[in-house]
Short mmCIF file of C-alpha atoms and ligand atoms in Angstrom, two decimals:
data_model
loop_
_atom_site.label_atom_id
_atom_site.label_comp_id
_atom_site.label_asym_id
_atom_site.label_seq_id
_atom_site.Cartn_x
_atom_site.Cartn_y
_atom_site.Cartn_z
CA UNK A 40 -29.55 118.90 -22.39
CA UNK A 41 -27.81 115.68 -21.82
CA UNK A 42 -24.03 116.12 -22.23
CA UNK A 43 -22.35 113.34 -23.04
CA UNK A 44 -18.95 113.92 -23.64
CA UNK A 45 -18.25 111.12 -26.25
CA UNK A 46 -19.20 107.40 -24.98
CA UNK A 47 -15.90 105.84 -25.67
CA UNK A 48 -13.80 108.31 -23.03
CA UNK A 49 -15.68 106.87 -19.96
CA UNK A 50 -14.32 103.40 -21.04
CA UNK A 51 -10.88 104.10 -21.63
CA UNK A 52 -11.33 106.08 -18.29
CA UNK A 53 -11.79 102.69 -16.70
CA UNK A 54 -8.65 100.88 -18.67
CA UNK A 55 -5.20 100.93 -17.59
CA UNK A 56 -2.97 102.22 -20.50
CA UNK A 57 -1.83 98.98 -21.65
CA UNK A 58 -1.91 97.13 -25.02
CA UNK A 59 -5.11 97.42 -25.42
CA UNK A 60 -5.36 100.99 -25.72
CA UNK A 61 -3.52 100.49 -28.84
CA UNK A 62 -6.11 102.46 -31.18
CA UNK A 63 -7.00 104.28 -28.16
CA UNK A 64 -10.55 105.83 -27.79
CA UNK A 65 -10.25 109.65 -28.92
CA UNK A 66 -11.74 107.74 -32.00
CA UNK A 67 -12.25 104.24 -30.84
CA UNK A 68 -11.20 103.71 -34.05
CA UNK A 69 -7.44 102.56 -34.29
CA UNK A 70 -5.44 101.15 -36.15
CA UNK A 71 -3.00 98.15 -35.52
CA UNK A 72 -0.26 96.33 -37.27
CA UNK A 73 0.27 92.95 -37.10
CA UNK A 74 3.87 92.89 -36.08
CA UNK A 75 6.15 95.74 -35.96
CA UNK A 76 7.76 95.51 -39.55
CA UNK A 77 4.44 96.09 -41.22
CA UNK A 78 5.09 99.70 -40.05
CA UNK A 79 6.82 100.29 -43.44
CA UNK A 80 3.81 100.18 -45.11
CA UNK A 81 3.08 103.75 -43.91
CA UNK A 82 6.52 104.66 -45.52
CA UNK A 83 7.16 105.57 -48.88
CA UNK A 84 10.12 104.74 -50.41
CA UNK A 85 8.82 105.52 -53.49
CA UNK A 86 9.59 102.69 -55.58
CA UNK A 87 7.36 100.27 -52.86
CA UNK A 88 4.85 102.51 -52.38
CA UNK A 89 2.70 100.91 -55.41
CA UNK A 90 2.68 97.45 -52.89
CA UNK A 91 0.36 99.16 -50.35
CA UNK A 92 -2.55 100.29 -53.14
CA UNK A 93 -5.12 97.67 -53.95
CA UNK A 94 -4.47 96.63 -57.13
CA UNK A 95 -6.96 98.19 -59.64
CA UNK A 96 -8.27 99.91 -57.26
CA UNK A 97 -10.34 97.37 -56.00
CA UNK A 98 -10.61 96.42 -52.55
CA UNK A 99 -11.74 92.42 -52.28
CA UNK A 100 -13.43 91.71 -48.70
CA UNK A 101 -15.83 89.15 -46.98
CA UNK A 102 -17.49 89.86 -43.93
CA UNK A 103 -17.03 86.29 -41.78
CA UNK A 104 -19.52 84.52 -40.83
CA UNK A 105 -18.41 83.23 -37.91
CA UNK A 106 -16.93 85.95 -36.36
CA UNK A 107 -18.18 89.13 -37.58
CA UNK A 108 -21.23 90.99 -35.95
CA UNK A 109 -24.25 91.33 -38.75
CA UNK A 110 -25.79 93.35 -37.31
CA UNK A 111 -22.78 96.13 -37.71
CA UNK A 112 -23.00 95.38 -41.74
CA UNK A 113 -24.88 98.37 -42.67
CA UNK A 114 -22.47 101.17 -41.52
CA UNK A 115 -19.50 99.27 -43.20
CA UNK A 116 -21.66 99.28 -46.38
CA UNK A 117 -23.13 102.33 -46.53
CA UNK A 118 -19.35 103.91 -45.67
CA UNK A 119 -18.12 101.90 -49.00
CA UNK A 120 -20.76 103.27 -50.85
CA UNK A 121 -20.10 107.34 -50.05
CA UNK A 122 -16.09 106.39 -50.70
CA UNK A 123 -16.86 104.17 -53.57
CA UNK A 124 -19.51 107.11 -55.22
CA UNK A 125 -16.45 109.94 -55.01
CA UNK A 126 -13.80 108.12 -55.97
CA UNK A 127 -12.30 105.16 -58.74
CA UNK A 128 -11.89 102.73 -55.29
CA UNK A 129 -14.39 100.00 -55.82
CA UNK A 130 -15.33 97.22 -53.04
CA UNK A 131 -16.21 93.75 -54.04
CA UNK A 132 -16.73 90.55 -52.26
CA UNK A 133 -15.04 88.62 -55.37
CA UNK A 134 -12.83 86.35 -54.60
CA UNK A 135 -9.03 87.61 -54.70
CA UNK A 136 -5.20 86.63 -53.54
CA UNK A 137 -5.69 88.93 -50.49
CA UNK A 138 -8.84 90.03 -49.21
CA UNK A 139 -10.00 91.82 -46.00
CA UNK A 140 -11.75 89.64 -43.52
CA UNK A 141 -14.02 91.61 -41.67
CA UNK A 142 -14.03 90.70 -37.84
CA UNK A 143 -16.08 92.10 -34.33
CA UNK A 144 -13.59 91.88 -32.14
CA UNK A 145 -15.57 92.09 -29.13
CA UNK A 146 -12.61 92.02 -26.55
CA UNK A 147 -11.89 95.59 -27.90
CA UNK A 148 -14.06 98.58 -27.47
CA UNK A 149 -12.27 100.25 -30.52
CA UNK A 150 -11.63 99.23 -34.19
CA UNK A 151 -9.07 98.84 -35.88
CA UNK A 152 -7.58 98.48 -39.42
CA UNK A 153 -4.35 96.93 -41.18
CA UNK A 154 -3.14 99.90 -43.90
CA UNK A 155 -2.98 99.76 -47.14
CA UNK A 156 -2.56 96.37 -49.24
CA UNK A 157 -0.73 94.02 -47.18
CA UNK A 158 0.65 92.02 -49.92
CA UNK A 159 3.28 90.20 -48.00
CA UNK A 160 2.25 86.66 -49.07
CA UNK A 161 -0.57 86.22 -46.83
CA UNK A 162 -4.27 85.78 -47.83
CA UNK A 163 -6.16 87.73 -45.48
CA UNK A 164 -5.45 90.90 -44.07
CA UNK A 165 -7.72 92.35 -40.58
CA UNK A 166 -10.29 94.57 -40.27
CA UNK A 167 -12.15 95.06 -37.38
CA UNK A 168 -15.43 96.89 -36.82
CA UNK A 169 -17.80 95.92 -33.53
CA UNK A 170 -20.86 97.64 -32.37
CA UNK A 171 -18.58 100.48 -30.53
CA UNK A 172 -18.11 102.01 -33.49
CA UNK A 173 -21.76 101.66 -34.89
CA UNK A 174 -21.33 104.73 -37.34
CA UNK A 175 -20.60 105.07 -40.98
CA UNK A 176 -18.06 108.00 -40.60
CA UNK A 177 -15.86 105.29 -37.96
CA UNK A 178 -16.14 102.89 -40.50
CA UNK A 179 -14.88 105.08 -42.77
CA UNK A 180 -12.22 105.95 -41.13
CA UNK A 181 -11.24 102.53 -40.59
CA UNK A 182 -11.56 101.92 -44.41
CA UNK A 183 -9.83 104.76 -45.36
CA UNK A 184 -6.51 103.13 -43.11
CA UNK A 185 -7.26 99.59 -45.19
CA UNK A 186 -6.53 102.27 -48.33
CA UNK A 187 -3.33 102.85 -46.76
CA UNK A 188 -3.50 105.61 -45.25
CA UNK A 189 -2.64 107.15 -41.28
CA UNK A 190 -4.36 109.49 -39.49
CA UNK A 191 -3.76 113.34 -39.93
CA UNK A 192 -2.43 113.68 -36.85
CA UNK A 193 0.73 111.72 -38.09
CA UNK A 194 1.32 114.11 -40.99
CA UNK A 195 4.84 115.18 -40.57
CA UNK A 196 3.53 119.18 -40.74
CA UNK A 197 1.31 118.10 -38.07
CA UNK A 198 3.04 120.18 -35.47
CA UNK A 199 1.64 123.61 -37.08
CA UNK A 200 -1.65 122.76 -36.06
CA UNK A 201 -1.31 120.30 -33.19
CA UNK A 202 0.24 120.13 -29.94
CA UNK A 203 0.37 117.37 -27.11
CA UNK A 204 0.14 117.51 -23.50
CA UNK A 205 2.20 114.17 -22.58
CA UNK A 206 5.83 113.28 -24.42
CA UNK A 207 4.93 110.99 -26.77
CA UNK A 208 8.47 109.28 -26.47
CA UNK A 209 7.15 108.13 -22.84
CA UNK A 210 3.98 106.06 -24.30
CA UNK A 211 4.36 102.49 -24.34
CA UNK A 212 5.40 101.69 -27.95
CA UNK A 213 1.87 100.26 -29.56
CA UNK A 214 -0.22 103.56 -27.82
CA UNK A 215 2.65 105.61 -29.66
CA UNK A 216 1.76 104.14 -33.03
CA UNK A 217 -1.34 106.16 -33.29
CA UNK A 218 0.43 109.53 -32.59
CA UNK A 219 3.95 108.85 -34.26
CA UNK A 220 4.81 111.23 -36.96
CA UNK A 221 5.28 109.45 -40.28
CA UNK A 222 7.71 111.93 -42.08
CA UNK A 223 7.92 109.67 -45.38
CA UNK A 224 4.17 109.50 -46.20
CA UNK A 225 3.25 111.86 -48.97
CA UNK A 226 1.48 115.04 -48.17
CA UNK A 227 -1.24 114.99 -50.67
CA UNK A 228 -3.30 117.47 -49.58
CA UNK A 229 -3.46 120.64 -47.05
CA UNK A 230 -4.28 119.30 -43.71
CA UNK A 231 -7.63 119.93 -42.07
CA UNK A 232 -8.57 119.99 -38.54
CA UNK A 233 -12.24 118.08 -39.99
CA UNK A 234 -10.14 115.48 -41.49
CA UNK A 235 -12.24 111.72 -40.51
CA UNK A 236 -8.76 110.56 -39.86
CA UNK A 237 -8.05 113.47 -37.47
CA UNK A 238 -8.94 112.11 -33.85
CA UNK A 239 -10.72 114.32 -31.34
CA UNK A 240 -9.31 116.88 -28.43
CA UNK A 241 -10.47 116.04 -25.74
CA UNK A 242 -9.39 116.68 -21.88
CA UNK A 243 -7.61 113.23 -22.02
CA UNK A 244 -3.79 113.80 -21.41
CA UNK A 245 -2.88 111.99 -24.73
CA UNK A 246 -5.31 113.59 -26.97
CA UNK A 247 -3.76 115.88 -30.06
CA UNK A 248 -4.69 119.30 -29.20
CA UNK A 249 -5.92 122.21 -31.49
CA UNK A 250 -3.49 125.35 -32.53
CA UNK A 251 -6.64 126.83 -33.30
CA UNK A 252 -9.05 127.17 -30.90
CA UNK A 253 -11.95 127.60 -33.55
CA UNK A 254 -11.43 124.44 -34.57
CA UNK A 255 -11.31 122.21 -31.95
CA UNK A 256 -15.01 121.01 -32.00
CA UNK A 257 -14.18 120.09 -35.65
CA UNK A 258 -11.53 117.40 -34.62
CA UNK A 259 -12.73 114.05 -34.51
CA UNK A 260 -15.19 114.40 -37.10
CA UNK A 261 -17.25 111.57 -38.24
CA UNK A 262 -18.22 113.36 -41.57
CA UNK A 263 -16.08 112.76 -44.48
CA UNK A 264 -14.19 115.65 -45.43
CA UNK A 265 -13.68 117.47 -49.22
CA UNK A 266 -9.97 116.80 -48.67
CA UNK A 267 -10.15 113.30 -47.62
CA UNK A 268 -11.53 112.43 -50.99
CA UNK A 269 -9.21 114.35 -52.60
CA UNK A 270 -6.51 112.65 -50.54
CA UNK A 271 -7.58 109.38 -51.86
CA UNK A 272 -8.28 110.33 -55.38
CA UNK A 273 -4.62 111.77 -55.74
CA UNK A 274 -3.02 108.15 -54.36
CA UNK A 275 -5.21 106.09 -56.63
CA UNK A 276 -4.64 108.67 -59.52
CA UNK A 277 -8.59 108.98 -60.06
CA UNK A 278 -9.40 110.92 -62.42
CA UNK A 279 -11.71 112.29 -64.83
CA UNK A 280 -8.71 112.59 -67.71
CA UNK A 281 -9.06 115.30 -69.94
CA UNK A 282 -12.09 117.80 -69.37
CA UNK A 283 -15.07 116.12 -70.90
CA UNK A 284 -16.61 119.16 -70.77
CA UNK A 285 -17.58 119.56 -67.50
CA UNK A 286 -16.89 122.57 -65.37
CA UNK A 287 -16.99 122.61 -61.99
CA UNK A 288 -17.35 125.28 -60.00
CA UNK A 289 -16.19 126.57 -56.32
CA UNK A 290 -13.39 124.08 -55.70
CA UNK A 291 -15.33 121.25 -56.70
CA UNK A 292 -13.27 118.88 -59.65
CA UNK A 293 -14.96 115.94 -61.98
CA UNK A 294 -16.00 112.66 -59.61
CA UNK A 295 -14.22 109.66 -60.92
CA UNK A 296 -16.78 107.73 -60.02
CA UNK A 297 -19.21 109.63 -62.26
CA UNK A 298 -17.49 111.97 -64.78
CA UNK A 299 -20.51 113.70 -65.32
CA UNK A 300 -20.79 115.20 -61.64
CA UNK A 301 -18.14 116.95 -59.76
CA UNK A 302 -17.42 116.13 -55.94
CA UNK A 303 -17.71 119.85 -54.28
CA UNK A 304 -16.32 121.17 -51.50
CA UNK A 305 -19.44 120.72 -48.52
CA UNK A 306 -22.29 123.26 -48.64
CA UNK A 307 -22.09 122.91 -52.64
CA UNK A 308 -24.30 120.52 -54.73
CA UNK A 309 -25.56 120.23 -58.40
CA UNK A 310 -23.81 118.40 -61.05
CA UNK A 311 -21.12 121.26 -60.75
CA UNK A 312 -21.55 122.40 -57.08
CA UNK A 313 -23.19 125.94 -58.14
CA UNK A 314 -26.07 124.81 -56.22
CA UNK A 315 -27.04 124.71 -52.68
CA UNK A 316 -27.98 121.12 -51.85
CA UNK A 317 -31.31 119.97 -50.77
CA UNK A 318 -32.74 120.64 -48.05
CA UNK A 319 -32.04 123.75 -47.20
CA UNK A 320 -32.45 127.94 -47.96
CA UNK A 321 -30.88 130.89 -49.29
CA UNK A 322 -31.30 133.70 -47.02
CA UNK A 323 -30.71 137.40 -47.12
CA UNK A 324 -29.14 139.33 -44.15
CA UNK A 325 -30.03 142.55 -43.63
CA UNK A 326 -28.20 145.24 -41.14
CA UNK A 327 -30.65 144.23 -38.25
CA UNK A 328 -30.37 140.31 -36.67
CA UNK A 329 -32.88 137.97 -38.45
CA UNK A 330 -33.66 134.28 -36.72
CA UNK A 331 -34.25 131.27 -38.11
CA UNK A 332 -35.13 127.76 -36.67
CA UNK A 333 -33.62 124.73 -38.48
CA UNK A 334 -35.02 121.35 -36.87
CA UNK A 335 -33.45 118.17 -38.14
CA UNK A 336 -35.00 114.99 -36.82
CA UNK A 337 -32.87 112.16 -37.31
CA UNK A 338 -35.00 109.92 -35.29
CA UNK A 339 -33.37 107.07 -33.55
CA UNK A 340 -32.90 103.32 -34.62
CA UNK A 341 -34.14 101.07 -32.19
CA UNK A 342 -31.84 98.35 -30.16
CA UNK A 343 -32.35 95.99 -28.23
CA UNK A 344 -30.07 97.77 -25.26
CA UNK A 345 -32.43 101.32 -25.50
CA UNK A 346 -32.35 103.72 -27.84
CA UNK A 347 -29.58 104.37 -30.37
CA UNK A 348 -28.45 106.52 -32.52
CA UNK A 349 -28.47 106.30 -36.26
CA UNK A 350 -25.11 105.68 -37.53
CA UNK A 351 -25.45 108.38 -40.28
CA UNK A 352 -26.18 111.99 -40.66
CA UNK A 353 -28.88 113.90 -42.05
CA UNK A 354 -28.21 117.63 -42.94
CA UNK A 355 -29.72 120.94 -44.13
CA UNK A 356 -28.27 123.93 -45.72
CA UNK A 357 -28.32 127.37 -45.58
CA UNK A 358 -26.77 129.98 -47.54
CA UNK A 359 -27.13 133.29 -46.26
CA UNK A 360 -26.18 136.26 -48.66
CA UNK A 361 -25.34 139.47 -48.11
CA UNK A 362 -23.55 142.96 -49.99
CA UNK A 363 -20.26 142.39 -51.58
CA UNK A 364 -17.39 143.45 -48.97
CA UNK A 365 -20.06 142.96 -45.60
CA UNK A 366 -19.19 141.14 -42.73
CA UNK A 367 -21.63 138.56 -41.73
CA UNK A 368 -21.95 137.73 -38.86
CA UNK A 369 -23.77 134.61 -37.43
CA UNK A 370 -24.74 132.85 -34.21
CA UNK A 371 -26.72 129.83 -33.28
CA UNK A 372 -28.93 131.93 -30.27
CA UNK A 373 -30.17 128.24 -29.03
CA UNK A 374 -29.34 125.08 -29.53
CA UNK A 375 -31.80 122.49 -28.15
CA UNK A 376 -29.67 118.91 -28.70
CA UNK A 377 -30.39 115.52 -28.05
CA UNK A 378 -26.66 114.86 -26.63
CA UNK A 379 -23.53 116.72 -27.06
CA UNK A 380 -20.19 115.72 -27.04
CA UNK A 381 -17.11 118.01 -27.50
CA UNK A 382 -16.95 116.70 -30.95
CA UNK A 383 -20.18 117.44 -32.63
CA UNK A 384 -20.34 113.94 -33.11
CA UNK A 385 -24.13 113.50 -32.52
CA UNK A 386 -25.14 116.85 -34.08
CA UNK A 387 -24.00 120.21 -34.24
CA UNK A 388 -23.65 123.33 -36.98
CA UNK A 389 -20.48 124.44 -38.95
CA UNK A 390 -20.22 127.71 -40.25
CA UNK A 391 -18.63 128.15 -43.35
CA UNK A 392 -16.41 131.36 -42.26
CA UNK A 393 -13.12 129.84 -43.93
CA UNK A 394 -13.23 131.75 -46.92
CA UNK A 395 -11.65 128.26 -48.74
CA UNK A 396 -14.46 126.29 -48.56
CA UNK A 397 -12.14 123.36 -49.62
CA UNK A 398 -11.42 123.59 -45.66
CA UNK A 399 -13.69 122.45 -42.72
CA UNK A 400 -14.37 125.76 -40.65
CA UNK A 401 -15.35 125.81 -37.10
CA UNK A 402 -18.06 123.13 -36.04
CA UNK A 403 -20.94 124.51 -32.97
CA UNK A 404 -22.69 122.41 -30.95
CA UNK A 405 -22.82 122.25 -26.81
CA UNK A 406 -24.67 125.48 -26.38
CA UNK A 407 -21.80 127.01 -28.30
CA UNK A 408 -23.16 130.29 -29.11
CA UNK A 409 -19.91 132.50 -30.20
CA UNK A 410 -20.63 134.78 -33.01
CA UNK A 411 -19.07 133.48 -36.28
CA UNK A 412 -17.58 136.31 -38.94
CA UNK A 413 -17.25 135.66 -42.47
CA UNK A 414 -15.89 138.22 -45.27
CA UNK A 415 -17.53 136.09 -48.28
CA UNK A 416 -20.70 135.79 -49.46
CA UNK A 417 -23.21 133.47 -49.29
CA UNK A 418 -21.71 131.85 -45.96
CA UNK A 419 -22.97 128.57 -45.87
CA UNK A 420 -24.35 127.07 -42.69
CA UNK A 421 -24.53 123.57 -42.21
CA UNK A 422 -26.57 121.44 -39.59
CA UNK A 423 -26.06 118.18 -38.85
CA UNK A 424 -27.62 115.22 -36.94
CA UNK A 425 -27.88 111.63 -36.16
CA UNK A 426 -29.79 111.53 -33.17
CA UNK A 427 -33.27 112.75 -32.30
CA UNK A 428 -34.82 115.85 -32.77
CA UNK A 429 -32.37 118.77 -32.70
CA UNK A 430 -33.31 122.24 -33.15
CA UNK A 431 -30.82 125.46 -33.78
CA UNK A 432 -31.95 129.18 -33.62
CA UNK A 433 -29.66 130.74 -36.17
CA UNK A 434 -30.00 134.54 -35.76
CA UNK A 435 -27.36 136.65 -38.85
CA UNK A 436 -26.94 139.90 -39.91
CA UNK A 437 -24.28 141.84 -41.72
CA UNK A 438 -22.11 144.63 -40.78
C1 NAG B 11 -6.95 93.81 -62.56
O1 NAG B 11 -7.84 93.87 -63.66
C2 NAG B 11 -7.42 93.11 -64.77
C3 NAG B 11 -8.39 93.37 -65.92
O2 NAG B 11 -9.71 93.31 -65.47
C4 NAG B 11 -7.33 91.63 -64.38
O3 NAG B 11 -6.88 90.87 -65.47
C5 NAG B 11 -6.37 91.49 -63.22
O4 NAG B 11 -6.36 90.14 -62.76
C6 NAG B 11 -6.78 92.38 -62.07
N1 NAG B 11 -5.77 92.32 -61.05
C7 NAG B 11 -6.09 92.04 -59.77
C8 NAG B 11 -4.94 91.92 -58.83
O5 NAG B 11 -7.23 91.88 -59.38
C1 NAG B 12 -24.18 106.63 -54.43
O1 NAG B 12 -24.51 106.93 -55.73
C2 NAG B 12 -25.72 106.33 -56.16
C3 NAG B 12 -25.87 106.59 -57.65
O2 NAG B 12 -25.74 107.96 -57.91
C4 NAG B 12 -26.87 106.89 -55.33
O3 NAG B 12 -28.08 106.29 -55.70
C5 NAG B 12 -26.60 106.61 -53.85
O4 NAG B 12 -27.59 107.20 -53.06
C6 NAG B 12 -25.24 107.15 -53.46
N1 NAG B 12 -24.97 106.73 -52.09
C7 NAG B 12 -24.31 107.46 -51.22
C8 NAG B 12 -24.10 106.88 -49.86
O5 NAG B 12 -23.85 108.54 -51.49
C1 NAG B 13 -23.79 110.19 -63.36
O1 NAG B 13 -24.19 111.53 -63.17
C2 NAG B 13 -25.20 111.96 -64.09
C3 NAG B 13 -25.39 113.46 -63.86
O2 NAG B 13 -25.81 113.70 -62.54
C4 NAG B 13 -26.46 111.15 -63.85
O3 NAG B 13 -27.46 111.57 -64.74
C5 NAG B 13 -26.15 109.68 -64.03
O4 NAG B 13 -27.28 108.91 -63.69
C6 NAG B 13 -24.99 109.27 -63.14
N1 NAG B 13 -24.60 107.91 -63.46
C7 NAG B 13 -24.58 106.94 -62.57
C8 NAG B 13 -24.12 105.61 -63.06
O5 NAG B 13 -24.92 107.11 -61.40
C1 NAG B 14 -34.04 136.31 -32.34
O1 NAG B 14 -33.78 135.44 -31.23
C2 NAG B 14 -33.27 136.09 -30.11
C3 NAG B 14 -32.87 135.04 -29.09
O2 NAG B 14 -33.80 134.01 -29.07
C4 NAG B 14 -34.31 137.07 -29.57
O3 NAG B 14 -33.77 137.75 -28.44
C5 NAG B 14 -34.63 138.06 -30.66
O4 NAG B 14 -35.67 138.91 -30.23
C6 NAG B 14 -35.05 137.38 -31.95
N1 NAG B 14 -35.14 138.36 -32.99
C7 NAG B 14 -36.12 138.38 -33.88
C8 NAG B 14 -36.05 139.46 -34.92
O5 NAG B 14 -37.05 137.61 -33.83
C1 NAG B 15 -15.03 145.26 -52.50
O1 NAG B 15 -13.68 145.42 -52.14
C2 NAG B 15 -12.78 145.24 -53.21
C3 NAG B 15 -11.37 145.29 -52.66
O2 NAG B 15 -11.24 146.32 -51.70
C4 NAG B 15 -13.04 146.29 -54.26
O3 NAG B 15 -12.17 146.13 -55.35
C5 NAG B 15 -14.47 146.19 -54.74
O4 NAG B 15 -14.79 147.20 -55.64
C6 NAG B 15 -15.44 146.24 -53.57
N1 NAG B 15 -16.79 145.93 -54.05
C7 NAG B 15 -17.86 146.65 -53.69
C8 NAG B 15 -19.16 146.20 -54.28
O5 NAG B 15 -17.78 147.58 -52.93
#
């Protein structure tokens, strides 16, 4: 197994902490604001707070053709489209007062994103995205800031779940901006450790560290998360209006990008998220341990510089069943993985122990092999993978 313990530490390993660790690595994905008063946009005064939402919900960009990188269009787009098919935000290239200019800003191996609407009189607003972020959940996440949003990690309850090794105070003012506490923005929805905005734990002495130890392979997540969608839904006031009809089940609530579908909590699928998704299996535990294999071959896409991987996931799902009031218990026996990274950002499995499936619940990967409890039935299992051929032994029974 190659570890790999996420490709954008070793660089900032090699960088001084200066300005340009501004949207420091944990993510590589940062965010920046053009001069210090356009801080206010993460505050909401209530009254303002209309200024920082795109107007009609419509976000108008270009990507420049001068200085952005073409070749990093497609996980921009295909990011756009998953945020654009769960929720009323729509992306268009049409002409506007204030669009986004897409940038590759090269001299930085991070991206970064202006948040919200900047509708201070000027006609462009920045958006970077370069090859070191090749991935549609990074782009994402940077999109998600141009919605105006911060990361989760700012949430003013964020000191229930997180803790930091360093002072914050004693970080040079634009590091800080990535870890200051915004106590005005509006909580919209519980937090979760699997939050995209949420950046990773890692060993580095800035990094946000877990509460819960279960969870910390589950920060820094590149896969859009139940509640993120929510999150934006609830600030844009998507929605469905009254019930058309539809019922959706498990958590999942009407998509307001398609009234007819609901957006369900991960592990769910169907028009109203009573189904497992595709591919996958329902299996039944019994009292003795049962194995299955799942191999998920994401192949890689070819570059010029070697072998990469893709920039998006492909999944399968399990749902394994069992008596009503039986503990199941479940364990990935063997993991055979491309790369790992303390992350789970090139692969990995989470099992759906959380009995509120609304929640991310703790993400394996790394020859992680702890045994994984759940009360509920079915528990889901979900594997995931963007690189190569990975392979997990899943052996579950029930108590
Ligand atoms: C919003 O949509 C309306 C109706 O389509 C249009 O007249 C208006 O110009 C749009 N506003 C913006 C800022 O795009
Ligand atoms: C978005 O929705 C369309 C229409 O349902 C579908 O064809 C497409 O695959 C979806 N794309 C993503 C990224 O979810
Ligand atoms: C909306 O969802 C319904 C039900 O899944 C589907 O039949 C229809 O094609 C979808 N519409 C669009 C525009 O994707
Ligand atoms: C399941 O896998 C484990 C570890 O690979 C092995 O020890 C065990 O014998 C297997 N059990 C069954 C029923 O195949
Ligand atoms: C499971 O436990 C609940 C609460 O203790 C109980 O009400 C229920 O009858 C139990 N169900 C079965 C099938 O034993």
């Amino acid at each position: 197994m190659n570890l790999f313990i996420l490709f954008l530490s070793v660089i900032l390993l090699k960088e001084s902490v200066s300005e340009e660790i501004v949207a420091h690595f944990p993510t590589r994905h940062g965010l920046r604001h053009r001069n210090r008063e356009k801080r206010q946009v993460l505050l909401f005064p209530n009254k303002e707070q209309e200024l920082f939402k795109w107007p009609n919900n419509t976000v108008h960009y270009y990507f420049d053709e001068y200085e952005f990188d073409m070749s990093v269009k497609e996980p921009v787009l295909l990011a756009m489209e998953m945020i654009s098919n769960h929720t009323c935000i729509k992306f268009t290239t049409e002409p506007s007062d204030l669009v986004i200019k897409m940038i590759s800003d090269d001299s930085k191996n991070y991206c970064y994103a202006a948040i919200g609407h900047q509708g201070r009189g000027d006609t462009t607003q920045v958006f970077s995205f370069n090859a070191a972020c090749y991935s549609a959940g990074m782009a994402a996440h940077e999109l998600i800031h141009s919605l105006g949003f911060i990361h989760a990690h700012q949430r003013s309850d964020r000191d229930q779940y997180l803790k930091f090794r360093k002072d914050l105070d004693s970080l040079d003012e634009e590091y800080r901006m990535q870890y200051d506490i915004y106590k005005d923005q509006e909580i919209l929805v519980p937090y979760d450790y699997g939050s995209i905005m949420q950046y990773i734990d890692t060993a580095d002495e800035y990094a946000p560290v877990h509460k819960n130890r279960f969870m910390r392979k589950a920060m820094g997540s590149l896969i859009i998360a139940y509640y993120d969608y929510l999150m934006i839904n609830k600030y844009y006031e998507c929605s469905c209006g009254e019930n058309n009809g539809l019922k959706c089940l498990n958590d999942g609530y009407p998509n307001p990008a398609n009234c007819s579908q609901c957006n369900c909590p991960l592990g769910f699928g169907g028009d109203d998220c009573s189904q497992r998704p595709e591919p996958g299996a329902t299996l039944e535990a019994k009292e003795e341990w049962q194995n299955t294999t799942i191999a998920l071959d994401a192949g890689y896409r070819e570059e010029i510089a070697g072998k990469r991987s893709q920039f998006d996931y492909i999944y399968h799902y399990l749902w394994i069943t069992a008596p009503a009031n039986k503990t199941t218990e479940i364990r990935v026996n063997s993991f055979k993985e491309e790369k790992c990274s303390s992350n789970c950002q090139f692969g990995g499995v989470e099992i759906k122990t959380n009995p509120d499936p609304k929640l991310t619940s703790p993400r394996l990967c790394c020859d992680d092999t702890t045994t994984q409890r759940s009360l509920h039935t079915p528990t889901i299992v979900m594997a995931f993978n963007s690189e190569g051929l990975d392979e997990y032994t899943i052996s579950y029974r029930y108590k």
